[in-house]
Amino acid sequence: MADIILLLYFGLMAILRKSWLVGLLTILQVAAFAYIHSTIPGEEGMQFMVDKLSVFMFLLINVISSIIAIYSIRYIDEEDCSVFRKKYFLSILFWFIAVMNLVVSSDNLEYFFLFFELTTLASFLFIGFRKDETSVKNAITALWMNQIGGLAILSAIFTISYNGFGEATFSNLLAHASAPGILLPLAFLCVAALIKGAQMPFSKWLLGAMVAPTPVSALLHSSTMVKIAPFIILRLSPALKDTPVASVIIGLTGFVFVTAAIAALSQDYFKRILAYSTISLLALMIMMGAVGTPISIMVALILIFFHGISKCMLFLNAGVLEKVFHLKHASDMDKIGDAGPFTSFIVIIGFMSLLLPPFGAFIGKWFSIETLGSFALQQKLLGAMVIVAIAGGGAILSLLYFKVLGILIARNGSRDTIKFEKINPFYSGTIYILLGLVLTSILSFPFLLANYFVPVASQTLGSIIEVRTEGWNLHIGTLSLSFVPLLIAFVLFPLTIIVAMFIQFKNVDRAKEYMCGEKIDYSFSSFYFTVDRAIPYFSVIGILFFVALIAVALL
Amino acid sequence: MNDLLIPVLLILLAPIIGGFIYGFERIIKARMQRRLGPPLLQPFFDFFKLADKRKMIVHSTHAFLGIMHFVSLWFALAILLLGGDLILVIFLHLLSTSLLILAGYSTRSIFSHLGANRTAISILCYEPVLILIAVSVFMITGSFDVASIFKYQEALLFKMPLAFIALLLVLPIKLKKSPFDVAEAHQELTGGVEIEFSGIFYEAIYTAKWIDYMFCYTLVYLFGANNPLLGIGLVFFVFFYINALDNSTARVNYKQMLRFSLLVALPIAFINLLLTILQSS
Amino acid sequence: MKLNFFRKKSPWILHYNAGGCNGCDIEILACLSPKYDIERFGMINTGNPKQSDILLVTGPVTKRSRERLVEIYAQMPEPKVVVSCGACACTGGVFRGMYNCEGGIDQYIPVDVYVCGCGTRPEQIIDGVIQALAILEKKSKELEQSVRLKKEPVKEGNQLNRRNIAGEIIKIA
């Protein structure tokens, strides 16, 4: 029933905004939906499956959403619109959190489609919140791209019942994991996941979504909604393992990992840089879900969790930059090192937490290279190319982070003491909470790994992963992680940055920067970016991959 | 316990051994140019002289990050020598270089900023190749640990010769030697990132260079791990090769460096990876 | 522990041309070449005042170069010595009395060794530098300033703020 109302709303939007794409897709969806309803016997009630993976996603979604909700109370207050619109924003935010919780716990594919499309609706409403021309255009783009994903889910339901597998639920799909012809519904569900995760060629909607208010960018488009993509792949991973569909997905996500990083090097708009880096890391998570070995499932979970926290912190910081300092473009952020030391400090920690030991996202990348090593032993050429992609993409991402940091941390030497600037406690409080989460999660990482991630991974995979500690090492399956280097790396990295902010050397002279003897005070900071001419080619290659995905499933 | 003695000694004496390598290198460079060259202990004389200068910094964050660059590079070398995970070691080296880059970006000096930009680009040049070499090691010995290379019965040089060639192509970028020393172009950028350091703080960067030499030569030694003579022979060969290359080539600009490493060194490492995968299955 | 001994074992040079004709500069660079090879004394030509001990100055001080000369001298950490190479740097040389030149660098910065010659020979430069090293070994680490500055460095506790000490120069008539 609710589906019909939803689809009618989409049709209304199509007519109002005069978008033929949305109209076409809505008609297709209505047709598919009607056909399914008429041919498939209905069930008695909603079917939910709440297993450990859902609980894991609950933790991530609800913790991050509550922090963002607190942040957005203050953020939306400073926004330039009527009081009604402000309350409307907050209410849609809470409604979205509810829908998100339902998405990760629904078993029945039809209700999954409903909640999927409800998140699309939330995205559409949020992106168009500011009601100017770009926002409306980007909202329509997001709408039709995600509608293709919804259509893919409907096709999956259709092919399940057409091939006679019985009910359209996740558990049913997994139960028939090795039946012939199972690949087609799996492929359609993976297409839906890839679209939601904004992989090439469907990355335009996520980039356009950055015109939305920043709490939306933080919540939907980096920490929670786009995480539906690896979530679907993880749910399906026991069935996907070692199939041709998995190989095509691995190839596509390896390609996207590199090209999203390259495309990020050409951006000036700060939130778009963050969006492209999200797309890259999502590609890595999906790849790990598709590889399907015990270690790789664990890596996907680690990456989902830590990337969510770090990206949320970075986006909240981008919101502070937007509202307090009125800066959107990275090339304007010249004076932040002096005027806003707290902001630049958080950006350093945020970016470096995606890159360096001992942070969680680094451990994900580390283990992903290791598990791809064993993967390459079976799938030789694909494995080798994907390893090159991960190595190259990782290096390009590190270049990207340093490039952005370069303009943000330059400080004039004339004043040695750093005083953190005063920001509204809603902003700084939430950012401090996230920073605390980042730092404590490193310290408790072995404990988290053994008692939390491994059981979730075991249940998702369907087999037990053994964990044992041996002195200072933790052995998981065939992998061993030693604590001592990570502890020392913790001292070396985050603590170094914190100490470097506050340290003052006494009894040491202060001199000017070297400028070949000029006596003027010369202050320099720069940010380079060039327009990337290769982006359209990336989209074409992406479309080829998608076609290959469906083709491979059909054969 | 005996097993740990040599690595621990090497780690504790790393700056001293690195200093001797650097001093020897200056003599070799001078002799190649038909000069006499400084005495062998010159790096240590530099060390004590720098310790005796009046202390002067631009601001404390910059100086502190420089010191931590040295400490973290020493730590990366320690993990390498104690037989840790090879990918972790490469990323710890990345951590120390990123501390140097952050130090370079944190002052408002033009040369420091440009040097940090170029150092970041040179990371893009050498890191994928090193990771591919590490994965090739995994394919052959079955584990990412450095300790397993020593347990393997054959020297790695014969099993993956292309990886050694890729390492040779990428080592000048890592060590900041001609033709790939854009990051520290002395005539262009007066030292790049090192420019604002002085006195004892410059000493940290200077000693970090010695430790970087030890790090790279240890990576070379791993190719002949089981046979100490082969390992030391390889180290001497690479030492003379790097210095001959340094003395006889001019500097290329950063775009040419990128093009070289992504179109020549990376495909060689990739072909090597494919060959090792085919070999081990 | 007295580390003075090492000051003369590893002197690093900074070479500055205060408006000269480049004759003495070529001779200084010839010192680095294989024939005269000052690197055997451990000398490196750094381009950076923060890392050097000896300032080799050539050229009579033109009006454009005097502030930069003082600025570079101020950015060198103590202990430091100045060697003025060539007749122009010592007294103004052939350009003494001209409208655009001051007469020699000792009007601006304290000089330790004067090396004469119009086009000084590399052997003379090496001799002068070796004598400067003997002086360097005995110097203290107190602040040495240019002789004609209006400003004093700002003292904060036990440390000096030398960011702007080369700011203003007292004019001569």
Tab-separated table of C-alpha atoms in Angstrom, chain B residues 4-251:
chain	number	residue	atom	x	y	z
B	4	LEU	CA	67.346	-11.234	18.049
B	5	LEU	CA	70.842	-10.047	18.881
B	6	ILE	CA	71.959	-8.962	15.439
B	7	PRO	CA	68.763	-7.076	14.562
B	8	VAL	CA	68.653	-5.309	17.922
B	9	LEU	CA	72.283	-4.286	17.592
B	10	LEU	CA	71.645	-3.037	14.096
B	11	ILE	CA	68.656	-1.028	15.270
B	12	LEU	CA	70.471	0.565	18.179
B	13	LEU	CA	73.502	1.434	16.080
B	14	ALA	CA	71.460	2.464	13.033
B	15	PRO	CA	72.431	6.158	13.002
B	16	ILE	CA	76.118	5.299	13.367
B	17	ILE	CA	76.084	2.712	10.610
B	18	GLY	CA	74.042	5.048	8.446
B	19	GLY	CA	76.562	7.798	9.108
B	20	PHE	CA	79.385	5.602	7.895
B	21	ILE	CA	77.411	4.749	4.757
B	22	TYR	CA	76.817	8.434	4.112
B	23	GLY	CA	80.447	9.328	4.716
B	24	PHE	CA	81.610	6.573	2.405
B	25	GLU	CA	79.176	7.853	-0.186
B	26	ARG	CA	80.611	11.347	-0.086
B	27	ILE	CA	84.102	9.952	-0.598
B	28	ILE	CA	82.968	7.807	-3.529
B	29	LYS	CA	81.170	10.765	-5.074
B	30	ALA	CA	84.283	12.904	-4.770
B	31	ARG	CA	86.558	10.230	-6.221
B	32	MET	CA	84.190	9.803	-9.149
B	33	GLN	CA	84.640	13.499	-9.791
B	34	ARG	CA	88.449	13.180	-9.449
B	35	ARG	CA	88.465	15.077	-6.163
B	36	LEU	CA	89.805	14.097	-2.805
B	37	GLY	CA	86.637	14.249	-0.750
B	38	PRO	CA	85.991	14.729	2.977
B	39	PRO	CA	87.260	12.293	5.631
B	40	LEU	CA	85.172	9.207	6.375
B	41	LEU	CA	83.946	10.521	9.715
B	42	GLN	CA	82.652	13.744	8.186
B	43	PRO	CA	78.957	13.089	8.948
B	44	PHE	CA	79.782	12.789	12.644
B	45	PHE	CA	81.753	16.021	12.568
B	46	ASP	CA	78.666	17.619	10.996
B	47	PHE	CA	76.564	16.106	13.752
B	48	PHE	CA	78.589	17.611	16.563
B	49	LYS	CA	78.940	20.960	14.853
B	50	LEU	CA	75.207	21.226	14.361
B	51	ALA	CA	74.680	20.382	17.994
B	52	ASP	CA	76.828	23.336	18.916
B	53	LYS	CA	74.916	26.026	17.058
B	54	ARG	CA	72.611	28.492	18.705
B	55	LYS	CA	69.086	27.091	18.530
B	56	MET	CA	66.740	28.809	16.134
B	57	ILE	CA	63.358	27.703	14.809
B	58	VAL	CA	60.447	29.197	12.896
B	59	HIS	CA	57.752	27.848	15.173
B	60	SER	CA	57.542	24.900	17.533
B	61	THR	CA	55.090	22.782	15.536
B	62	HIS	CA	57.444	22.748	12.561
B	63	ALA	CA	60.482	21.806	14.633
B	64	PHE	CA	58.636	19.138	16.604
B	65	LEU	CA	57.258	17.466	13.484
B	66	GLY	CA	60.781	17.362	12.076
B	67	ILE	CA	62.054	15.552	15.169
B	68	MET	CA	59.171	13.090	15.064
B	69	HIS	CA	59.945	12.377	11.408
B	70	PHE	CA	63.336	11.121	12.502
B	71	VAL	CA	61.916	9.073	15.380
B	72	SER	CA	59.236	7.418	13.260
B	73	LEU	CA	61.711	6.561	10.510
B	74	TRP	CA	63.908	4.875	13.080
B	75	PHE	CA	60.874	2.964	14.288
B	76	ALA	CA	60.015	1.839	10.736
B	77	LEU	CA	63.575	0.571	10.349
B	78	ALA	CA	63.257	-1.254	13.660
B	79	ILE	CA	60.128	-3.082	12.545
B	80	LEU	CA	61.791	-4.006	9.270
B	81	LEU	CA	64.870	-5.410	10.954
B	82	LEU	CA	62.849	-7.332	13.547
B	83	GLY	CA	61.064	-9.249	10.834
B	84	GLY	CA	57.665	-7.584	10.817
B	85	ASP	CA	55.027	-7.440	8.133
B	86	LEU	CA	56.402	-5.929	4.935
B	87	ILE	CA	53.301	-3.923	4.040
B	88	LEU	CA	53.148	-2.508	7.553
B	89	VAL	CA	56.776	-1.440	7.188
B	90	ILE	CA	56.079	0.320	3.899
B	91	PHE	CA	53.172	2.174	5.466
B	92	LEU	CA	55.208	3.120	8.521
B	93	HIS	CA	57.742	4.625	6.151
B	94	LEU	CA	54.817	6.488	4.595
B	95	LEU	CA	53.893	7.700	8.084
B	96	SER	CA	57.341	9.174	8.655
B	97	THR	CA	57.386	10.833	5.245
B	98	SER	CA	53.956	12.268	5.901
B	99	LEU	CA	55.215	13.806	9.151
B	100	LEU	CA	57.954	15.462	7.100
B	101	ILE	CA	55.396	16.697	4.570
B	102	LEU	CA	53.170	18.076	7.313
B	103	ALA	CA	56.202	19.853	8.756
B	104	GLY	CA	56.916	21.294	5.324
B	105	TYR	CA	53.368	22.540	4.909
B	106	SER	CA	53.121	24.043	8.355
B	107	THR	CA	55.249	27.114	7.705
B	108	ARG	CA	54.396	29.809	5.261
B	109	SER	CA	57.675	29.571	3.407
B	110	ILE	CA	57.530	29.205	-0.325
B	111	PHE	CA	60.398	26.744	-0.715
B	112	SER	CA	59.166	24.567	2.102
B	113	HIS	CA	55.699	24.418	0.564
B	114	LEU	CA	56.957	23.571	-2.917
B	115	GLY	CA	59.284	20.933	-1.511
B	116	ALA	CA	56.397	19.334	0.392
B	117	ASN	CA	54.278	19.317	-2.799
B	118	ARG	CA	57.019	17.534	-4.670
B	119	THR	CA	57.682	15.068	-1.868
B	120	ALA	CA	53.983	14.149	-1.930
B	121	ILE	CA	54.176	13.531	-5.672
B	122	SER	CA	57.245	11.376	-5.280
B	123	ILE	CA	55.335	9.205	-2.781
B	124	LEU	CA	52.894	8.497	-5.600
B	125	CYS	CA	55.843	7.398	-7.733
B	126	TYR	CA	57.533	4.865	-5.513
B	127	GLU	CA	54.882	3.457	-3.232
B	128	PRO	CA	52.772	1.343	-5.634
B	129	VAL	CA	55.938	-0.345	-6.894
B	130	LEU	CA	57.062	-1.204	-3.378
B	131	ILE	CA	53.662	-2.656	-2.523
B	132	LEU	CA	53.711	-4.766	-5.674
B	133	ILE	CA	57.161	-6.048	-4.771
B	134	ALA	CA	55.889	-6.938	-1.308
B	135	VAL	CA	52.959	-8.878	-2.785
B	136	SER	CA	55.353	-10.721	-5.103
B	137	VAL	CA	57.333	-11.737	-2.027
B	138	PHE	CA	54.096	-13.096	-0.574
B	139	MET	CA	53.466	-15.108	-3.713
B	140	ILE	CA	56.838	-16.778	-3.471
B	141	THR	CA	57.361	-17.305	0.232
B	142	GLY	CA	53.731	-17.567	1.259
B	143	SER	CA	53.832	-14.891	3.928
B	144	PHE	CA	54.189	-11.168	4.152
B	145	ASP	CA	56.657	-11.304	7.020
B	146	VAL	CA	60.261	-10.360	6.490
B	147	ALA	CA	61.237	-13.247	8.753
B	148	SER	CA	59.856	-15.715	6.227
B	149	ILE	CA	62.235	-14.426	3.544
B	150	PHE	CA	65.113	-15.557	5.700
B	151	LYS	CA	63.565	-18.976	6.117
B	152	TYR	CA	63.064	-19.471	2.411
B	153	GLN	CA	65.628	-21.733	0.849
B	154	GLU	CA	66.487	-19.845	-2.263
B	155	ALA	CA	67.598	-16.257	-2.718
B	156	LEU	CA	64.772	-14.070	-3.948
B	157	LEU	CA	66.918	-12.500	-6.612
B	158	PHE	CA	66.738	-15.612	-8.751
B	159	LYS	CA	63.025	-16.133	-8.248
B	160	MET	CA	61.917	-12.624	-9.073
B	161	PRO	CA	64.643	-10.767	-10.963
B	162	LEU	CA	62.173	-8.301	-12.475
B	163	ALA	CA	61.266	-7.118	-8.983
B	164	PHE	CA	64.913	-6.289	-8.364
B	165	ILE	CA	64.992	-4.244	-11.559
B	166	ALA	CA	61.828	-2.405	-10.531
B	167	LEU	CA	63.394	-1.717	-7.130
B	168	LEU	CA	66.509	-0.349	-8.822
B	169	LEU	CA	64.378	1.979	-10.932
B	170	VAL	CA	62.455	3.271	-7.955
B	171	LEU	CA	65.292	3.589	-5.420
B	172	PRO	CA	66.622	6.934	-6.738
B	173	ILE	CA	63.163	8.427	-6.185
B	174	LYS	CA	63.064	7.178	-2.617
B	175	LEU	CA	66.600	8.291	-1.771
B	176	LYS	CA	66.183	11.653	-3.499
B	177	LYS	CA	69.094	11.204	-5.854
B	178	SER	CA	69.503	12.346	-9.444
B	179	PRO	CA	67.790	12.027	-11.828
B	180	PHE	CA	64.760	12.045	-9.506
B	181	ASP	CA	65.718	14.510	-6.818
B	182	VAL	CA	62.997	17.060	-7.601
B	183	ALA	CA	61.833	16.901	-3.994
B	184	GLU	CA	65.073	18.291	-2.726
B	185	ALA	CA	66.323	20.174	-5.725
B	186	HIS	CA	69.150	22.053	-4.164
B	187	GLN	CA	69.664	24.531	-6.964
B	188	GLU	CA	65.958	25.129	-7.436
B	189	LEU	CA	64.406	24.940	-4.022
B	190	THR	CA	67.462	25.267	-1.746
B	191	GLY	CA	66.659	22.023	-0.052
B	192	GLY	CA	62.905	21.857	-0.256
B	193	VAL	CA	61.366	20.773	3.000
B	194	GLU	CA	64.623	20.980	4.965
B	195	ILE	CA	65.040	24.665	4.485
B	196	GLU	CA	63.576	26.047	7.665
B	197	PHE	CA	65.381	23.682	9.994
B	198	SER	CA	68.567	24.815	11.676
B	199	GLY	CA	71.027	23.563	14.268
B	200	ILE	CA	69.989	20.570	16.317
B	201	PHE	CA	66.610	20.398	14.579
B	202	TYR	CA	68.317	20.138	11.214
B	203	GLU	CA	70.355	17.389	12.758
B	204	ALA	CA	67.165	15.323	13.083
B	205	ILE	CA	66.442	15.605	9.348
B	206	TYR	CA	70.095	14.949	8.497
B	207	THR	CA	70.223	11.799	10.620
B	208	ALA	CA	66.883	10.707	9.183
B	209	LYS	CA	68.576	10.674	5.796
B	210	TRP	CA	71.185	8.260	7.094
B	211	ILE	CA	68.491	5.977	8.460
B	212	ASP	CA	66.702	6.156	5.118
B	213	TYR	CA	69.880	4.831	3.504
B	214	MET	CA	69.941	1.923	5.922
B	215	PHE	CA	66.260	1.253	5.235
B	216	CYS	CA	66.723	1.124	1.474
B	217	TYR	CA	69.865	-0.955	1.633
B	218	THR	CA	68.103	-3.413	3.938
B	219	LEU	CA	65.381	-3.768	1.313
B	220	VAL	CA	68.084	-4.536	-1.217
B	221	TYR	CA	69.736	-7.011	1.142
B	222	LEU	CA	66.456	-8.909	1.396
B	223	PHE	CA	66.835	-9.955	-2.195
B	224	GLY	CA	69.796	-12.087	-1.285
B	225	ALA	CA	68.664	-12.904	2.193
B	226	ASN	CA	69.665	-16.474	2.717
B	227	ASN	CA	73.159	-16.040	1.454
B	228	PRO	CA	74.928	-13.231	3.382
B	229	LEU	CA	77.624	-12.893	0.735
B	230	LEU	CA	75.080	-12.443	-2.008
B	231	GLY	CA	73.203	-9.937	0.117
B	232	ILE	CA	76.251	-7.820	0.857
B	233	GLY	CA	77.338	-8.084	-2.762
B	234	LEU	CA	73.963	-6.778	-3.860
B	235	VAL	CA	74.205	-3.894	-1.390
B	236	PHE	CA	77.603	-2.876	-2.745
B	237	PHE	CA	76.391	-3.176	-6.317
B	238	VAL	CA	73.343	-0.997	-5.641
B	239	PHE	CA	75.496	1.491	-3.708
B	240	PHE	CA	77.822	2.029	-6.651
B	241	TYR	CA	74.924	2.036	-9.081
B	242	ILE	CA	73.062	4.752	-7.156
B	243	ASN	CA	76.154	6.916	-6.881
B	244	ALA	CA	77.154	6.484	-10.503
B	245	LEU	CA	73.615	7.398	-11.537
B	246	ASP	CA	73.629	10.398	-9.218
B	247	ASN	CA	76.881	11.724	-10.565
B	248	SER	CA	76.120	11.324	-14.210
B	249	THR	CA	72.507	12.351	-14.731
B	250	ALA	CA	70.709	15.661	-14.653
B	251	ARG	CA	67.479	16.334	-12.873
